[in-house]
Short mmCIF file of C-alpha atoms in Angstrom, two decimals:
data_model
loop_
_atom_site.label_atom_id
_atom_site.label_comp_id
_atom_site.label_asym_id
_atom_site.label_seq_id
_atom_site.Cartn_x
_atom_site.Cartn_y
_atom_site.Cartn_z
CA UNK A 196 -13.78 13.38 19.87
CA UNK A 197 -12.75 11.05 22.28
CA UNK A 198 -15.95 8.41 22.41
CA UNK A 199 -15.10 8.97 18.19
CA UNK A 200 -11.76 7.36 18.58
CA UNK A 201 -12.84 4.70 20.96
CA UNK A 202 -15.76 3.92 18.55
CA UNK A 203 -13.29 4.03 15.74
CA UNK A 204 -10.93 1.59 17.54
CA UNK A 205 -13.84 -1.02 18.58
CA UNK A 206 -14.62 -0.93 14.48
CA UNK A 207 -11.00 -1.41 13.66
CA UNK A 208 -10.43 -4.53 16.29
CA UNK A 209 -13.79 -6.26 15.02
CA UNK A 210 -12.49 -5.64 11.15
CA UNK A 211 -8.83 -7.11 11.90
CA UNK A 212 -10.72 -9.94 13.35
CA UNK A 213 -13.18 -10.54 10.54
CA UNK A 214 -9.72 -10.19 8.50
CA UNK A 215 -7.96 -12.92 10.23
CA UNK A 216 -10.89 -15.54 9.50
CA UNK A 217 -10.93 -14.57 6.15
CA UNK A 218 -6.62 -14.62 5.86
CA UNK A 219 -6.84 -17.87 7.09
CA UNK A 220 -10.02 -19.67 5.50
CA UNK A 221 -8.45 -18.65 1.80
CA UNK A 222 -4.98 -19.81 2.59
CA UNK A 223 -6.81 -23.56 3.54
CA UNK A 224 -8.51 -23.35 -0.06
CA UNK A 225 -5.47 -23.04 -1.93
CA UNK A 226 -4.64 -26.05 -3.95
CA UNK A 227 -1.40 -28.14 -1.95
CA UNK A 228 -0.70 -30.00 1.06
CA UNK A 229 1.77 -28.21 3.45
CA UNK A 230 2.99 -31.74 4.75
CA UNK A 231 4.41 -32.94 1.09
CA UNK A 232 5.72 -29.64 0.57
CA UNK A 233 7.93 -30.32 3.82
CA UNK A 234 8.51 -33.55 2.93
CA UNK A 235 9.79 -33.30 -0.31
CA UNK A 236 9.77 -36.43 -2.73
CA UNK A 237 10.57 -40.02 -1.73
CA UNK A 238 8.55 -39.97 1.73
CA UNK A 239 6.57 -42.78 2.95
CA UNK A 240 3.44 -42.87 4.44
CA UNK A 241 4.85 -42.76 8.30
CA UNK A 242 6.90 -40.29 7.44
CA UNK A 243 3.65 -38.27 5.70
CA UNK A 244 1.22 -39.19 8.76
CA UNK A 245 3.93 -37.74 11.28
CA UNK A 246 4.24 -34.65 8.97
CA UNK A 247 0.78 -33.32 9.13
CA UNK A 248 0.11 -34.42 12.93
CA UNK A 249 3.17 -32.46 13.60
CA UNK A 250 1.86 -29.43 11.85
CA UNK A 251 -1.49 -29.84 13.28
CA UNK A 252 -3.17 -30.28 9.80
CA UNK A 253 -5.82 -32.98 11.19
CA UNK A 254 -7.06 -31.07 14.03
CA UNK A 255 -10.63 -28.87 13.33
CA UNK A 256 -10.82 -25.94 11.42
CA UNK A 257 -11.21 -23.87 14.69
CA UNK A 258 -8.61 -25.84 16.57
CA UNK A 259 -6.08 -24.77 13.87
CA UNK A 260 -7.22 -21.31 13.57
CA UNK A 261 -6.86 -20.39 17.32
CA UNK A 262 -3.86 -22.04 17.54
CA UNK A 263 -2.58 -19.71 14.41
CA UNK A 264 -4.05 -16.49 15.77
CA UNK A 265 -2.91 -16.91 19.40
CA UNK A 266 0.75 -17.32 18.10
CA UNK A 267 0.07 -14.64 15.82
CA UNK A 268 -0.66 -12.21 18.45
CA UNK A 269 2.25 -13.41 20.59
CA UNK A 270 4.10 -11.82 17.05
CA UNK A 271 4.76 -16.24 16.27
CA UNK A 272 3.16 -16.84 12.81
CA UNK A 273 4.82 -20.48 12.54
CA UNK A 274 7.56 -21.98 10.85
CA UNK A 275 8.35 -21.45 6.89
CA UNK A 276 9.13 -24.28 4.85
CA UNK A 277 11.81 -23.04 3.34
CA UNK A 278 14.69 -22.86 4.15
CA UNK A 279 13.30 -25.70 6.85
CA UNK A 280 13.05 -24.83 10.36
CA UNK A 281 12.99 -20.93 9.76
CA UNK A 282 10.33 -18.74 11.38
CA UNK A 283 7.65 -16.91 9.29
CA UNK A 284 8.42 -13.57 11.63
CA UNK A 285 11.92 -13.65 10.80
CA UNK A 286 11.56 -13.48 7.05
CA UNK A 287 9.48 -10.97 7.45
CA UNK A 288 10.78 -9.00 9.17
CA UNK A 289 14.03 -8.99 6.71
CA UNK A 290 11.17 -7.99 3.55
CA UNK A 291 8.72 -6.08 5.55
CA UNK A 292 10.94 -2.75 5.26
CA UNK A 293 11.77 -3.02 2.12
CA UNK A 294 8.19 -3.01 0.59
CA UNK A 295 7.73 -0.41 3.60
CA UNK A 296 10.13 2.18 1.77
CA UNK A 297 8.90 1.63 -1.70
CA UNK A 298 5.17 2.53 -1.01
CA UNK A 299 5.93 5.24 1.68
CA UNK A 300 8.80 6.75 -1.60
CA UNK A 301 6.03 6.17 -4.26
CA UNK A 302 3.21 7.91 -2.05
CA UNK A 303 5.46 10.76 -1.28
CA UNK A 304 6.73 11.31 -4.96
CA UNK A 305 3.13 11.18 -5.92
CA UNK A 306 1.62 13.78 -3.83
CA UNK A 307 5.29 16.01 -4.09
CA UNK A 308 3.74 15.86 -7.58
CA UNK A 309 -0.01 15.48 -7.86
CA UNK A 310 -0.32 18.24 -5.46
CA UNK A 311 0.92 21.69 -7.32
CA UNK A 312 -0.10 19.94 -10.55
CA UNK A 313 -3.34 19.83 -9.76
CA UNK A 314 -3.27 23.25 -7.90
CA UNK A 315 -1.96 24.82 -11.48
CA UNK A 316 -4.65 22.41 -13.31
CA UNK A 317 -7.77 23.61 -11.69
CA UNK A 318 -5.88 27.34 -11.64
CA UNK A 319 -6.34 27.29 -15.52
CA UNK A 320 -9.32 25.26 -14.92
CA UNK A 321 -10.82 25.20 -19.35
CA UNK A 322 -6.92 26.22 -20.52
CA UNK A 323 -5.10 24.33 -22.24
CA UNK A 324 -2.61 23.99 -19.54
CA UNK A 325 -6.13 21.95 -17.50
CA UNK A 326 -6.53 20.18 -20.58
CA UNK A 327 -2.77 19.36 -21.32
CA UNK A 328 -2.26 17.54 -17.78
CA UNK A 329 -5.65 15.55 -17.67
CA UNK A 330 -4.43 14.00 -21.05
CA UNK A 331 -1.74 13.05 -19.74
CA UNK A 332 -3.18 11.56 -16.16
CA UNK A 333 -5.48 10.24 -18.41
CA UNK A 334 -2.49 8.38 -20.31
CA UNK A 335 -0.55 7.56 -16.83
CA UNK A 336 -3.85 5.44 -15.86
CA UNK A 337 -4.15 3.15 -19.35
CA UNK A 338 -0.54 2.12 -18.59
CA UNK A 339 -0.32 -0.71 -15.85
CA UNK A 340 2.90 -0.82 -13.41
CA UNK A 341 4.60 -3.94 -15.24
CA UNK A 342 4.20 -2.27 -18.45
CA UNK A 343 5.52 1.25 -16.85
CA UNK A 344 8.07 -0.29 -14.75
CA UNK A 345 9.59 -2.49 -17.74
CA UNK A 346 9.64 0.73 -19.98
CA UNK A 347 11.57 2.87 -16.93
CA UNK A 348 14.14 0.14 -16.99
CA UNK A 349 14.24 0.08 -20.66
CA UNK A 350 15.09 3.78 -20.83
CA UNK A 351 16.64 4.35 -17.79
CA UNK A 352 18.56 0.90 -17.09
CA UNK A 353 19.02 -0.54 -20.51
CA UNK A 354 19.79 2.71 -22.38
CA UNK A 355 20.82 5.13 -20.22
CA UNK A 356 22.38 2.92 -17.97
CA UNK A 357 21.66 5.58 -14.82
CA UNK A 358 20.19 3.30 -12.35
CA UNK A 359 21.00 -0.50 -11.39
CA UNK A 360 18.02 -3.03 -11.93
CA UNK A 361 18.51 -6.11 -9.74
CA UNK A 362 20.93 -4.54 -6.75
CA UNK A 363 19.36 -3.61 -3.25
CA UNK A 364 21.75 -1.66 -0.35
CA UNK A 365 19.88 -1.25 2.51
CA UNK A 366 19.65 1.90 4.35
CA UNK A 367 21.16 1.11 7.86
CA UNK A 368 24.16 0.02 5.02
CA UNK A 369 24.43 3.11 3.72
CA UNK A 370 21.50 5.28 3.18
CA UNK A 371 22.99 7.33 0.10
CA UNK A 372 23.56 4.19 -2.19
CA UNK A 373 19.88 2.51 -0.76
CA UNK A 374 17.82 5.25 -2.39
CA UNK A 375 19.77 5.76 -5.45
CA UNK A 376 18.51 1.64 -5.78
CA UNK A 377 15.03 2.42 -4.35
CA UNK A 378 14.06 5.82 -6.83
CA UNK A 379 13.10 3.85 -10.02
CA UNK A 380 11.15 1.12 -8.63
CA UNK A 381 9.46 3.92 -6.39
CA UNK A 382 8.60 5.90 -9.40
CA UNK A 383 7.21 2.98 -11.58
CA UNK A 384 4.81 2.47 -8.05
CA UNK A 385 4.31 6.54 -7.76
CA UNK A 386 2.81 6.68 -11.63
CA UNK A 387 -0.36 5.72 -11.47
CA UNK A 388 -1.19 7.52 -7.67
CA UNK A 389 0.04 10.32 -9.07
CA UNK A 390 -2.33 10.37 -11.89
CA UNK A 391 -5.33 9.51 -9.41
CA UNK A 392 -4.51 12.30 -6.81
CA UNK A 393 -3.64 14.87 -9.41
CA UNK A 394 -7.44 13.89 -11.46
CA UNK A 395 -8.77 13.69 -7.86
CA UNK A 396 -7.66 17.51 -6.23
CA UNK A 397 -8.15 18.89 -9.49
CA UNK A 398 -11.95 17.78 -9.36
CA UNK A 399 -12.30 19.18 -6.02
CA UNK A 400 -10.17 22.16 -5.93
CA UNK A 401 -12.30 23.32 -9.22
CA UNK A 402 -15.72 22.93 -7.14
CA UNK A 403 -14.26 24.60 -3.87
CA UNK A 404 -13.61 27.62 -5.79
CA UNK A 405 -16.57 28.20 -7.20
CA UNK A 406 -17.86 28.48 -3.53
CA UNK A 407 -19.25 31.60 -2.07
CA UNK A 408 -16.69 32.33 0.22
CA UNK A 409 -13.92 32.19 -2.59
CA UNK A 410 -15.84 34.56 -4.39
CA UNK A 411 -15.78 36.64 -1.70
CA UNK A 412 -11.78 36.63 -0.97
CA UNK A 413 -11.55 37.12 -4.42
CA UNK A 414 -13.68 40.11 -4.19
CA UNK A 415 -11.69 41.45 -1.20
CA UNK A 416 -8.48 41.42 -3.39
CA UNK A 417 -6.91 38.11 -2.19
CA UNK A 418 -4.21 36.64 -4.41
CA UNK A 419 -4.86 33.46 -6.58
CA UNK A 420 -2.13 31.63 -4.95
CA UNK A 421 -3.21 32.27 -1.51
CA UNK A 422 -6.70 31.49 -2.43
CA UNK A 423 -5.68 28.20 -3.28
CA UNK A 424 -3.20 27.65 -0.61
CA UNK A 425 -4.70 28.86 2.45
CA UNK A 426 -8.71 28.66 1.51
CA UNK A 427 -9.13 26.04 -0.94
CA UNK A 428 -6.54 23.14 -0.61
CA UNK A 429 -7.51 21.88 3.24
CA UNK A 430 -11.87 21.87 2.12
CA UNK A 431 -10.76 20.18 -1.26
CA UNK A 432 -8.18 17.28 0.31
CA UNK A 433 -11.10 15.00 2.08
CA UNK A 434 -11.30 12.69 -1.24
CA UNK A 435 -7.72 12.75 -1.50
CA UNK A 436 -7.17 11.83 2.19
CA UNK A 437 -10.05 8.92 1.33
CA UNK A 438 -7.54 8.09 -1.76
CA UNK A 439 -4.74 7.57 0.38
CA UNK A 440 -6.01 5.02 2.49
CA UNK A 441 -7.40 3.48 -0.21
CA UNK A 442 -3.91 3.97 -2.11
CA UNK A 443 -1.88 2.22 0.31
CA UNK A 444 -3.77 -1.59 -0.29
CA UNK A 445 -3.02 -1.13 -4.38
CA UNK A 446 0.18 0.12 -3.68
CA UNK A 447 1.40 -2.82 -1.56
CA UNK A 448 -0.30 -4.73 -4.32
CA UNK A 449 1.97 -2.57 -7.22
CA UNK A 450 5.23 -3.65 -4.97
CA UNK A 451 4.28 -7.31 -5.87
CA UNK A 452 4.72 -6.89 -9.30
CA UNK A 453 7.80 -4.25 -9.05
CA UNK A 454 10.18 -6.14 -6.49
CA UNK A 455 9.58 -9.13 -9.26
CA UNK A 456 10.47 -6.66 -12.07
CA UNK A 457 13.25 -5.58 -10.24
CA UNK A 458 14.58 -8.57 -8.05
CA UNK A 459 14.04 -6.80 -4.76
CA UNK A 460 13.54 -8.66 -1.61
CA UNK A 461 10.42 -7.60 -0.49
CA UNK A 462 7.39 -8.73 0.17
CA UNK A 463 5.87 -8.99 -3.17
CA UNK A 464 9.07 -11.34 -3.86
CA UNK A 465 8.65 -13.16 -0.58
CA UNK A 466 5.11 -13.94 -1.27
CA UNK A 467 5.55 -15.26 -4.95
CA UNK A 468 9.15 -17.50 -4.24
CA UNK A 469 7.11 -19.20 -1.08
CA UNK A 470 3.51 -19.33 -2.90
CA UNK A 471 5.37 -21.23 -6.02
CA UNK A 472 7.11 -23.71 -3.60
CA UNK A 473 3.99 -24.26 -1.51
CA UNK A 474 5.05 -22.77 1.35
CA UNK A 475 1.50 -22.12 3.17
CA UNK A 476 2.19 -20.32 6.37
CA UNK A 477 4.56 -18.21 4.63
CA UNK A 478 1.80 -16.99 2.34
CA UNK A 479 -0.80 -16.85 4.82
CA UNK A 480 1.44 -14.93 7.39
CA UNK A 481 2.61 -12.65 4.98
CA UNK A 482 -0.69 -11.82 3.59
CA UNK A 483 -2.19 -11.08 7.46
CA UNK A 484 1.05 -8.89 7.69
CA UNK A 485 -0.51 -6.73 4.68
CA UNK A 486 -3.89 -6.69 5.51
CA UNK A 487 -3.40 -5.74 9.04
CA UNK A 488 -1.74 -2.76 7.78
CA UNK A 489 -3.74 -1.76 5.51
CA UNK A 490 -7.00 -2.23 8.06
CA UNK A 491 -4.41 0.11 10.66
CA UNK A 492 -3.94 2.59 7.74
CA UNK A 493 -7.34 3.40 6.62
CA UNK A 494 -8.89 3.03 10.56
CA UNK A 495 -5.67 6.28 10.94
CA UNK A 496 -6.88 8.06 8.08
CA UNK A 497 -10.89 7.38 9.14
CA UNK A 498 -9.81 8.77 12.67
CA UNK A 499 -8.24 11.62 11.20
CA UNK A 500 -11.54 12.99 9.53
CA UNK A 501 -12.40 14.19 12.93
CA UNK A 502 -9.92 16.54 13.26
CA UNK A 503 -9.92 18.10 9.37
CA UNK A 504 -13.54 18.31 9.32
CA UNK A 505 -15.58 19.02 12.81
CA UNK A 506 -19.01 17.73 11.07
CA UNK A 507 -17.76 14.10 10.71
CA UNK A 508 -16.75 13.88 14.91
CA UNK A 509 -20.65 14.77 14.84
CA UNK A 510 -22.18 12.23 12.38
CA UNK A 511 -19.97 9.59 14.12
CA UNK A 512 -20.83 10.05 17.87
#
């Protein structure tokens, strides 16, 4: 298992590599020139020429790169240009949790929920209880988050007036008032995981027990619920493990759209104030920030195959 994780590791320091080329080369192609956006209007020439010397914009490609990626792994990912003079790792660091809570709520509420639902789905796997809930997955995945997330705040905001739209408390502030302002946005990013994971265990927890060895426990007199519990869940969870890996990428991508929707100041918001303005290191820190943990994420979840499943450790070694 060991020379597995090592291997694993090696994999996952070559991808965040290949990551930060790729970060980096698609921030250069967007449209904009860092130095005017410093600059403003009304500079002159001089004033432009000393702007992009200063911020090393006519030095190589590779110059610039290593210069970027050797701050970066000193935890310096430049200056932002707005407000002036401010540091890409501090406003980060001030969003970073925020977006942090809203997937980690939104992945929890989804498996609290996809879980026994699709335990009791492939229970009555052919009932109308199995056909009831797949309609409705099947409904939760036509409906993007925008459209889901302006509907919870027309219902639950507008209407009912239960939850605040555009107020954030943060948790070290006091903890009781932050998630009462963190549930609906966490929801509106839970919805569509939740129909995934529930469509996903369903699929395998139906194929698992039509195994042998189910039939057997069955035989012996083993109750349905243990069945499932004990036997069936942990052999039917690998493509849901896969899922939430994979999960975590459009999830960061759903809190984009839902801290706009909802005026929270993560980074979704952080990303689309600074890309708007032209603020180029913000963007292209921010997005390294999110693709580094995702990369982390799915290398944790790739490693952890090893120790649900002992035939993976030996396909990998």
């Amino acid at each position: 298992m060991t020379r597995v994780v090592i291997k694993k590791i090696v994999e996952l320091v070559v991808v965040l590599f290949v990551v930060s080329i790729g970060t980096f080369s698609l921030v250069q192609l967007i449209p904009g020139d860092p130095a005017v956006a410093s600059l403003g209007e009304g500079h002159t020439p001089a004033e432009y020429a000393a702007a992009r010397d200063e911020m090393g914009l006519n030095d190589p490609f590779l110059t610039r790169y290593w210069d970027w990626l050797s701050g970066a792994l000193q935890g310096d990912l430049g200056k932002s240009l707005l407000p002036p003079n401010s540091t890409v790792t501090s406003q980060i660091s001030a969003a970073l949790p925020v977006s942090v809570q809203l997937a980690l709520m939104g992945l929890i509420i989804a498996l609290v929920v996809a879980v026994p639902v699709a335990m009791w789905s492939a229970r009555h796997e052919g009932g109308w209880v199995d056909r009831a809930i797949s309609a409705c997955t099947f409904g939760v995945l036509s409906i993007p988050s925008f459209l889901s997330g302006m509907l919870l705040i027309i219902v639950f905001v507008n209407y009912a007036g239960w939850f605040p739209r555009s107020q954030w408390v943060r948790f070290s502030e006091d903890p009781g008032q932050n998630l009462y302002h963190a549930i609906l946005p966490a929801v509106t990013i839970s919805l569509l995981e939740m129909a995934m994971f529930t469509r996903i265990l369903r699929s395998d927890l139906c194929s698992t027990l039509r195994e042998n060895f189910i039939l057997v426990a069955k035989a012996k007199g083993m109750s349905n619920f243990r069945l499932l519990v004990s036997d069936a869940l942990r052999p039917s969870s690998f493509s849901l493990i896969t899922m939430l890996g994979i999960s975590i990428g459009s999830m960061i991508g759903s809190t984009v759209i839902v801290e706009v929707l909802f005026s929270l100041p993560g980074m979704g918001s952080l990303i689309v104030r600074h890309a708007q303005q032209g603020d180029m290191p913000m963007v292209q820190g921010a997005v390294l920030v999110i693709a580094v943990i995702y990369v982390v994420i799915n290398g944790i979840i790739d490693i952890s195959y090893g120790y649900l499943d002992p035939r993976s450790r030996r396909a990998n070694v």
